[in-house]
Amino acid sequence: MVDLIRAACLTHYADVARSVGIDPAKMLKSVGLPGRGLANPDIKIPGGGVRRLLEASAAAAKIDDFGLRLAERGGLSNLGPVALVVREQATVGAAIEALSRYIHIHNESIRLRIERESDTVVIAPVLILGRPVPARQSAELLVGVAYRILSAFLGSGWRPLDVHFAYPAPRNRDVYRRFFNCNVAFGAEFDAIICPAIDMERSMAPPESNASMARYAQSYVEALAARSSTREGKVRELVAALLPTGRCSLVRVAQHLGCDGRTVQRWLAEHGKSFSEVLDAERSEMAVRLVEDRNRSLPAVAELLGFSAQSALARWFKERFGCSITQWRTDPKHRSVLEKAG
C-alpha cells in the first residue's frame, strides 16, 4: 500500500524552490503531485512523490542541501494533530517519546528511534521504505526538522553533541555545521542526533503542561492512527479533508493516493463499499458534528460539507436524516433519529 504524508511537509516548498531558481509548479507536476491540493496541510499525498520531488529539486538547483533548506523553515507546527500531544508533555524526554509514538500519523514511512547510552541519547529518524530509493534529501529534512523541534524545546542556545548522516559528505560541509551548530559526521552507520541525556529531563515550558488537554490530545491522535491503518480509512481521511474545498471526487482522492480511480474502487469493493457510500458516510458524520453547533450558519455548514449552495445541503440532509436541520435544532426528538441514521 502506498505510504502517505501530510502535505504540511511541503508548506514552504514553493518558497525554497524559488529561492534556488527552480519552478515549484513545474517540479510538482514532474513527479505527479497535485500542486493545488498542497494548500490544505492536512491533505495526504504519496510519500514516494515527496521523496522524488526533493531529490529532483536538489538536482535541478544543483545543490546538496535542498532538504536542509526546507527543514530550516519547518518545525513542530508542521506536525498538525501530533503537535497537540507533543506540546502537552511534562518533559522534553516525554515529548520526544510522544513524537516517536505518533510520528507515523504525519508521515507513514517515518519511525523515530530513541536510544539511551549512559549519559547520551541518540535520536534517529528512520525512513521505512519497501525498496532502496534515493532519499538523501528526505533524510536531511527529517534530521533537520528533528533538530528544529529539539531547539524549540531546549532554547536557541542549545546544541547537540553530534549529528550523523549515513550518506557521503557534501561539497560544502560548512552549511551543515552552521545549521546544526555542532560537529556533523558523514558516512556514519545511520542518521542521528546525539544529545546529552540530561537535556531530556528539562521541563516543557511554555506552554505549561495540562493533564486534561494531554489526555484529550492523545485520544484524538490515537483515533487518527487507528483510522489511517486501513485503505478505507485513508480514503475517508482524504474525503474529510477535501469536502470543504468543494472538489472532493474519486479522481481527486485517487490522485492524492498516487493511483487511479479504478484502484480505489477495487480497494473499497474488497470491504463491500463504494466510493459514493464512503463519501456519504463521511459527510454524514461531519454533518452530525456541524449541526450540533447552533451558532454555525447554514451557509457555513453547506460550504464545509462541500455543497455549492444551502439549498443543496437542505435537500441532502432531509433525504439522509428524515428531517431538516432547523427541525433537528429546534426539536430534541430529532437527535435520536439523526444519530441512528448516521
Short mmCIF file of C-alpha atoms in Angstrom, two decimals:
data_model
loop_
_atom_site.label_atom_id
_atom_site.label_comp_id
_atom_site.label_asym_id
_atom_site.label_seq_id
_atom_site.Cartn_x
_atom_site.Cartn_y
_atom_site.Cartn_z
CA MET A 1 0.00 0.00 0.00
CA VAL A 2 1.24 3.50 -0.82
CA ASP A 3 2.65 5.41 2.15
CA LEU A 4 1.09 8.83 2.75
CA ILE A 5 2.44 12.08 4.16
CA ARG A 6 0.55 15.17 5.30
CA ALA A 7 1.01 17.92 2.72
CA ALA A 8 2.21 20.13 5.58
CA CYS A 9 5.69 18.72 4.97
CA LEU A 10 5.78 20.86 1.81
CA THR A 11 4.35 24.04 3.35
CA HIS A 12 7.46 26.05 2.46
CA TYR A 13 8.45 24.09 -0.64
CA ALA A 14 7.44 26.76 -3.16
CA ASP A 15 9.41 29.49 -1.37
CA VAL A 16 12.54 27.34 -1.08
CA ALA A 17 12.27 26.23 -4.71
CA ARG A 18 12.01 29.79 -5.97
CA SER A 19 14.93 30.85 -3.76
CA VAL A 20 17.21 28.40 -5.59
CA GLY A 21 15.91 29.28 -9.04
CA ILE A 22 13.53 26.44 -9.87
CA ASP A 23 9.81 26.48 -10.73
CA PRO A 24 7.82 24.78 -7.92
CA ALA A 25 4.72 24.13 -10.06
CA LYS A 26 6.81 22.51 -12.78
CA MET A 27 8.66 20.34 -10.28
CA LEU A 28 5.45 19.18 -8.57
CA LYS A 29 3.95 18.25 -11.93
CA SER A 30 7.08 16.34 -12.93
CA VAL A 31 6.64 13.90 -10.03
CA GLY A 32 2.84 13.70 -10.24
CA LEU A 33 1.99 15.61 -7.08
CA PRO A 34 -1.20 17.75 -7.01
CA GLY A 35 0.03 21.33 -6.70
CA ARG A 36 -3.35 22.89 -5.86
CA GLY A 37 -4.05 20.28 -3.19
CA LEU A 38 -1.00 21.34 -1.17
CA ALA A 39 -2.89 24.43 0.00
CA ASN A 40 -4.52 22.18 2.61
CA PRO A 41 -1.81 20.95 5.03
CA ASP A 42 -3.97 18.04 6.26
CA ILE A 43 -4.33 16.51 2.81
CA LYS A 44 -2.36 13.27 2.48
CA ILE A 45 -0.07 12.85 -0.54
CA PRO A 46 2.09 9.90 -1.70
CA GLY A 47 5.37 9.66 0.19
CA GLY A 48 7.20 8.38 -2.86
CA GLY A 49 6.21 11.50 -4.76
CA VAL A 50 7.57 13.73 -1.99
CA ARG A 51 10.88 11.85 -1.93
CA ARG A 52 11.21 12.10 -5.70
CA LEU A 53 10.33 15.81 -5.54
CA LEU A 54 13.11 16.58 -3.04
CA GLU A 55 15.74 14.65 -4.99
CA ALA A 56 14.66 16.20 -8.30
CA SER A 57 14.66 19.69 -6.80
CA ALA A 58 18.18 19.31 -5.43
CA ALA A 59 19.38 18.05 -8.82
CA ALA A 60 17.62 20.83 -10.76
CA ALA A 61 19.04 23.50 -8.45
CA LYS A 62 22.50 21.84 -8.46
CA ILE A 63 22.76 21.96 -4.65
CA ASP A 64 23.35 19.30 -2.00
CA ASP A 65 21.30 20.81 0.82
CA PHE A 66 17.76 21.29 -0.55
CA GLY A 67 16.25 19.14 2.22
CA LEU A 68 18.12 21.11 4.86
CA ARG A 69 16.88 24.42 3.43
CA LEU A 70 13.33 23.12 3.68
CA ALA A 71 13.93 21.94 7.25
CA GLU A 72 15.14 25.43 8.18
CA ARG A 73 11.58 26.71 7.74
CA GLY A 74 9.82 23.76 9.39
CA GLY A 75 9.22 22.61 12.93
CA LEU A 76 6.65 21.23 15.34
CA SER A 77 3.80 23.30 13.86
CA ASN A 78 4.03 21.27 10.64
CA LEU A 79 3.04 18.10 12.51
CA GLY A 80 -0.61 19.09 12.90
CA PRO A 81 -2.52 16.95 15.44
CA VAL A 82 0.65 15.18 16.56
CA ALA A 83 1.92 18.53 17.84
CA LEU A 84 -1.07 18.65 20.25
CA VAL A 85 0.22 15.62 22.10
CA VAL A 86 3.90 16.54 21.97
CA ARG A 87 3.40 20.09 23.29
CA GLU A 88 1.44 18.91 26.32
CA GLN A 89 4.11 16.60 27.76
CA ALA A 90 5.81 17.47 31.04
CA THR A 91 9.45 16.99 29.98
CA VAL A 92 11.48 17.14 26.79
CA GLY A 93 12.11 13.40 27.03
CA ALA A 94 8.39 12.66 27.30
CA ALA A 95 7.73 14.97 24.34
CA ILE A 96 10.25 13.12 22.17
CA GLU A 97 8.79 9.76 23.24
CA ALA A 98 5.32 11.01 22.25
CA LEU A 99 6.71 12.18 18.93
CA SER A 100 8.18 8.72 18.40
CA ARG A 101 4.84 7.03 19.14
CA TYR A 102 2.74 9.19 16.83
CA ILE A 103 5.03 10.49 14.06
CA HIS A 104 3.58 7.90 11.66
CA ILE A 105 0.29 9.84 11.68
CA HIS A 106 2.13 12.71 9.99
CA ASN A 107 4.29 10.51 7.76
CA GLU A 108 3.57 6.80 7.47
CA SER A 109 7.11 5.97 6.32
CA ILE A 110 8.89 7.53 9.32
CA ARG A 111 9.84 5.98 12.64
CA LEU A 112 11.81 7.75 15.38
CA ARG A 113 14.27 5.52 17.22
CA ILE A 114 15.44 6.69 20.65
CA GLU A 115 18.39 5.00 22.36
CA ARG A 116 19.91 5.89 25.74
CA GLU A 117 23.61 5.22 26.19
CA SER A 118 24.83 6.16 29.70
CA ASP A 119 24.98 9.96 29.58
CA THR A 120 23.84 10.44 25.99
CA VAL A 121 20.62 9.98 24.00
CA VAL A 122 20.59 9.04 20.30
CA ILE A 123 17.56 10.30 18.37
CA ALA A 124 17.45 8.62 14.96
CA PRO A 125 14.73 9.36 12.38
CA VAL A 126 14.35 6.27 10.17
CA LEU A 127 12.71 6.03 6.73
CA ILE A 128 10.84 2.74 6.30
CA LEU A 129 10.96 2.06 2.56
CA GLY A 130 9.91 -1.05 0.71
CA ARG A 131 12.87 -0.89 -1.65
CA PRO A 132 16.13 1.08 -1.98
CA VAL A 133 15.40 4.53 -3.41
CA PRO A 134 17.36 7.81 -3.39
CA ALA A 135 16.38 9.56 -0.18
CA ARG A 136 19.28 11.81 0.82
CA GLN A 137 17.18 14.97 0.76
CA SER A 138 14.41 13.30 2.76
CA ALA A 139 16.97 12.26 5.39
CA GLU A 140 18.25 15.84 5.60
CA LEU A 141 14.69 17.09 6.00
CA LEU A 142 13.89 14.59 8.77
CA VAL A 143 17.06 15.20 10.78
CA GLY A 144 16.80 18.95 10.23
CA VAL A 145 13.19 19.13 11.44
CA ALA A 146 14.03 16.93 14.46
CA TYR A 147 16.83 19.37 15.33
CA ARG A 148 14.47 22.35 14.94
CA ILE A 149 11.94 20.72 17.27
CA LEU A 150 14.59 19.99 19.90
CA SER A 151 15.87 23.55 19.64
CA ALA A 152 12.35 24.87 20.20
CA PHE A 153 12.06 22.76 23.34
CA LEU A 154 15.55 23.48 24.72
CA GLY A 155 16.14 27.08 23.63
CA SER A 156 18.05 28.80 20.86
CA GLY A 157 21.37 28.42 22.71
CA TRP A 158 21.11 24.63 22.84
CA ARG A 159 23.40 22.49 20.74
CA PRO A 160 23.63 18.69 20.27
CA LEU A 161 26.86 16.79 20.84
CA ASP A 162 26.99 15.49 17.25
CA VAL A 163 24.85 15.00 14.18
CA HIS A 164 25.40 11.95 11.95
CA PHE A 165 24.39 11.30 8.34
CA ALA A 166 24.74 7.93 6.63
CA TYR A 167 25.42 9.38 3.19
CA PRO A 168 28.79 10.74 1.90
CA ALA A 169 29.95 14.26 2.71
CA PRO A 170 28.57 17.09 0.54
CA ARG A 171 30.72 19.58 -1.32
CA ASN A 172 30.20 22.22 1.38
CA ARG A 173 30.19 20.93 4.96
CA ASP A 174 30.10 24.42 6.47
CA VAL A 175 26.40 24.79 5.65
CA TYR A 176 25.66 21.77 7.85
CA ARG A 177 27.87 22.88 10.72
CA ARG A 178 26.19 26.29 10.76
CA PHE A 179 22.70 24.78 10.68
CA PHE A 180 23.25 22.24 13.48
CA ASN A 181 25.71 24.35 15.50
CA CYS A 182 27.92 21.30 16.18
CA ASN A 183 30.16 18.72 14.55
CA VAL A 184 28.45 16.92 11.64
CA ALA A 185 29.78 13.50 10.63
CA PHE A 186 29.08 11.91 7.24
CA GLY A 187 29.33 8.28 6.17
CA ALA A 188 28.02 7.21 9.58
CA GLU A 189 26.16 3.98 10.34
CA PHE A 190 22.79 5.81 10.44
CA ASP A 191 21.26 9.30 10.54
CA ALA A 192 21.02 10.62 14.10
CA ILE A 193 21.21 13.50 16.55
CA ILE A 194 23.26 12.79 19.69
CA CYS A 195 22.28 14.79 22.79
CA PRO A 196 23.26 14.91 26.46
CA ALA A 197 20.84 12.66 28.38
CA ILE A 198 20.26 15.39 30.96
CA ASP A 199 18.56 17.51 28.29
CA MET A 200 15.70 15.04 28.24
CA GLU A 201 14.89 15.81 31.89
CA ARG A 202 14.23 19.51 31.28
CA SER A 203 10.65 20.76 31.68
CA MET A 204 8.49 21.69 28.72
CA ALA A 205 7.65 25.37 29.12
CA PRO A 206 5.94 27.40 27.87
CA PRO A 207 3.17 26.38 27.42
CA GLU A 208 2.65 24.68 30.75
CA SER A 209 1.63 21.05 30.66
CA ASN A 210 -2.10 20.48 31.14
CA ALA A 211 -3.09 16.95 32.10
CA SER A 212 -6.65 17.09 30.78
CA MET A 213 -5.55 18.62 27.48
CA ALA A 214 -2.83 15.99 27.14
CA ARG A 215 -5.38 13.19 27.62
CA TYR A 216 -7.74 14.74 25.06
CA ALA A 217 -4.97 15.24 22.51
CA GLN A 218 -3.69 11.70 22.96
CA SER A 219 -7.12 10.13 22.47
CA TYR A 220 -7.57 12.25 19.34
CA VAL A 221 -4.34 11.17 17.66
CA GLU A 222 -4.88 7.55 18.67
CA ALA A 223 -8.23 7.66 16.86
CA LEU A 224 -6.46 9.11 13.81
CA ALA A 225 -3.83 6.38 13.97
CA ALA A 226 -6.46 3.63 14.04
CA ARG A 227 -8.36 5.16 11.17
CA SER A 228 -5.30 5.60 8.94
CA SER A 229 -4.26 1.95 9.24
CA THR A 230 -6.67 0.72 6.54
CA ARG A 231 -7.20 1.66 2.91
CA GLU A 232 -10.79 2.64 3.62
CA GLY A 233 -9.57 4.79 6.50
CA LYS A 234 -7.13 6.57 4.19
CA VAL A 235 -9.87 7.24 1.67
CA ARG A 236 -12.18 8.60 4.38
CA GLU A 237 -9.42 10.79 5.75
CA LEU A 238 -8.90 12.31 2.31
CA VAL A 239 -12.66 12.75 1.78
CA ALA A 240 -12.90 14.67 5.08
CA ALA A 241 -10.04 16.96 4.05
CA LEU A 242 -11.31 17.52 0.50
CA LEU A 243 -15.02 18.07 1.21
CA PRO A 244 -14.65 21.71 2.36
CA THR A 245 -12.71 22.52 -0.82
CA GLY A 246 -15.75 21.65 -2.98
CA ARG A 247 -13.51 19.41 -5.10
CA CYS A 248 -13.97 16.01 -3.47
CA SER A 249 -14.18 13.35 -6.15
CA LEU A 250 -12.98 9.81 -6.78
CA VAL A 251 -10.44 11.10 -9.29
CA ARG A 252 -9.01 13.66 -6.87
CA VAL A 253 -8.83 11.19 -3.96
CA ALA A 254 -7.05 8.69 -6.21
CA GLN A 255 -4.61 11.39 -7.29
CA HIS A 256 -3.64 12.03 -3.68
CA LEU A 257 -3.20 8.29 -3.15
CA GLY A 258 -0.93 8.03 -6.19
CA CYS A 259 -3.17 5.68 -8.16
CA ASP A 260 -6.24 5.74 -10.42
CA GLY A 261 -9.94 5.74 -9.58
CA ARG A 262 -10.45 2.10 -10.52
CA THR A 263 -7.80 1.07 -7.99
CA VAL A 264 -9.55 2.99 -5.21
CA GLN A 265 -12.89 1.44 -6.16
CA ARG A 266 -11.29 -2.02 -6.08
CA TRP A 267 -9.82 -1.39 -2.61
CA LEU A 268 -13.21 -0.31 -1.29
CA ALA A 269 -15.04 -3.17 -3.01
CA GLU A 270 -12.86 -5.62 -1.07
CA HIS A 271 -14.63 -4.30 2.05
CA GLY A 272 -18.05 -4.22 0.43
CA LYS A 273 -18.03 -0.43 -0.06
CA SER A 274 -18.18 2.01 -2.95
CA PHE A 275 -16.70 5.48 -3.12
CA SER A 276 -20.14 7.09 -3.07
CA GLU A 277 -21.02 5.17 0.11
CA VAL A 278 -17.80 6.25 1.81
CA LEU A 279 -18.37 9.85 0.72
CA ASP A 280 -21.94 9.84 2.07
CA ALA A 281 -20.90 8.23 5.36
CA GLU A 282 -18.09 10.73 5.93
CA ARG A 283 -20.34 13.65 5.00
CA SER A 284 -22.98 12.35 7.43
CA GLU A 285 -20.50 12.11 10.30
CA MET A 286 -19.33 15.64 9.63
CA ALA A 287 -22.94 16.85 9.44
CA VAL A 288 -23.69 15.43 12.89
CA ARG A 289 -20.82 17.42 14.39
CA LEU A 290 -21.55 20.61 12.48
CA VAL A 291 -25.28 20.86 13.17
CA GLU A 292 -24.66 20.43 16.89
CA ASP A 293 -23.14 23.92 16.81
CA ARG A 294 -26.31 26.02 16.77
CA ASN A 295 -24.27 29.18 16.27
CA ARG A 296 -22.94 27.95 12.94
CA SER A 297 -24.82 29.37 9.95
CA LEU A 298 -26.36 27.02 7.40
CA PRO A 299 -24.35 28.55 4.52
CA ALA A 300 -21.18 27.81 6.51
CA VAL A 301 -22.33 24.22 7.14
CA ALA A 302 -23.07 23.81 3.42
CA GLU A 303 -19.59 25.02 2.49
CA LEU A 304 -17.83 22.73 4.96
CA LEU A 305 -19.79 19.74 3.65
CA GLY A 306 -18.86 20.51 0.06
CA PHE A 307 -22.21 21.77 -1.20
CA SER A 308 -22.36 24.60 -3.70
CA ALA A 309 -25.45 26.13 -2.06
CA GLN A 310 -27.51 25.94 1.12
CA SER A 311 -30.46 24.55 -0.87
CA ALA A 312 -28.38 21.55 -1.97
CA LEU A 313 -27.44 20.89 1.66
CA ALA A 314 -31.10 21.13 2.71
CA ARG A 315 -32.23 18.55 0.14
CA TRP A 316 -29.43 16.14 1.01
CA PHE A 317 -29.96 16.48 4.77
CA LYS A 318 -33.72 15.86 4.55
CA GLU A 319 -33.19 12.78 2.39
CA ARG A 320 -30.36 11.45 4.56
CA PHE A 321 -31.84 12.05 8.03
CA GLY A 322 -35.58 12.46 7.50
CA CYS A 323 -35.79 15.97 8.92
CA SER A 324 -34.47 19.44 8.23
CA ILE A 325 -31.50 20.91 10.09
CA THR A 326 -33.81 23.57 11.55
CA GLN A 327 -36.23 20.90 12.80
CA TRP A 328 -33.43 18.95 14.40
CA ARG A 329 -32.03 22.04 16.08
CA THR A 330 -35.39 23.14 17.48
CA ASP A 331 -36.82 19.74 18.47
CA PRO A 332 -34.60 17.42 20.54
CA LYS A 333 -36.58 14.31 19.48
CA HIS A 334 -34.90 14.54 16.08
CA ARG A 335 -31.47 13.97 17.64
CA SER A 336 -32.09 10.25 18.11
CA VAL A 337 -33.28 9.98 14.50
CA LEU A 338 -30.13 11.75 13.32
CA GLU A 339 -27.79 9.61 15.39
CA LYS A 340 -29.40 6.34 14.25
CA ALA A 341 -29.22 7.44 10.63
CA GLY A 342 -25.56 8.36 10.98
#
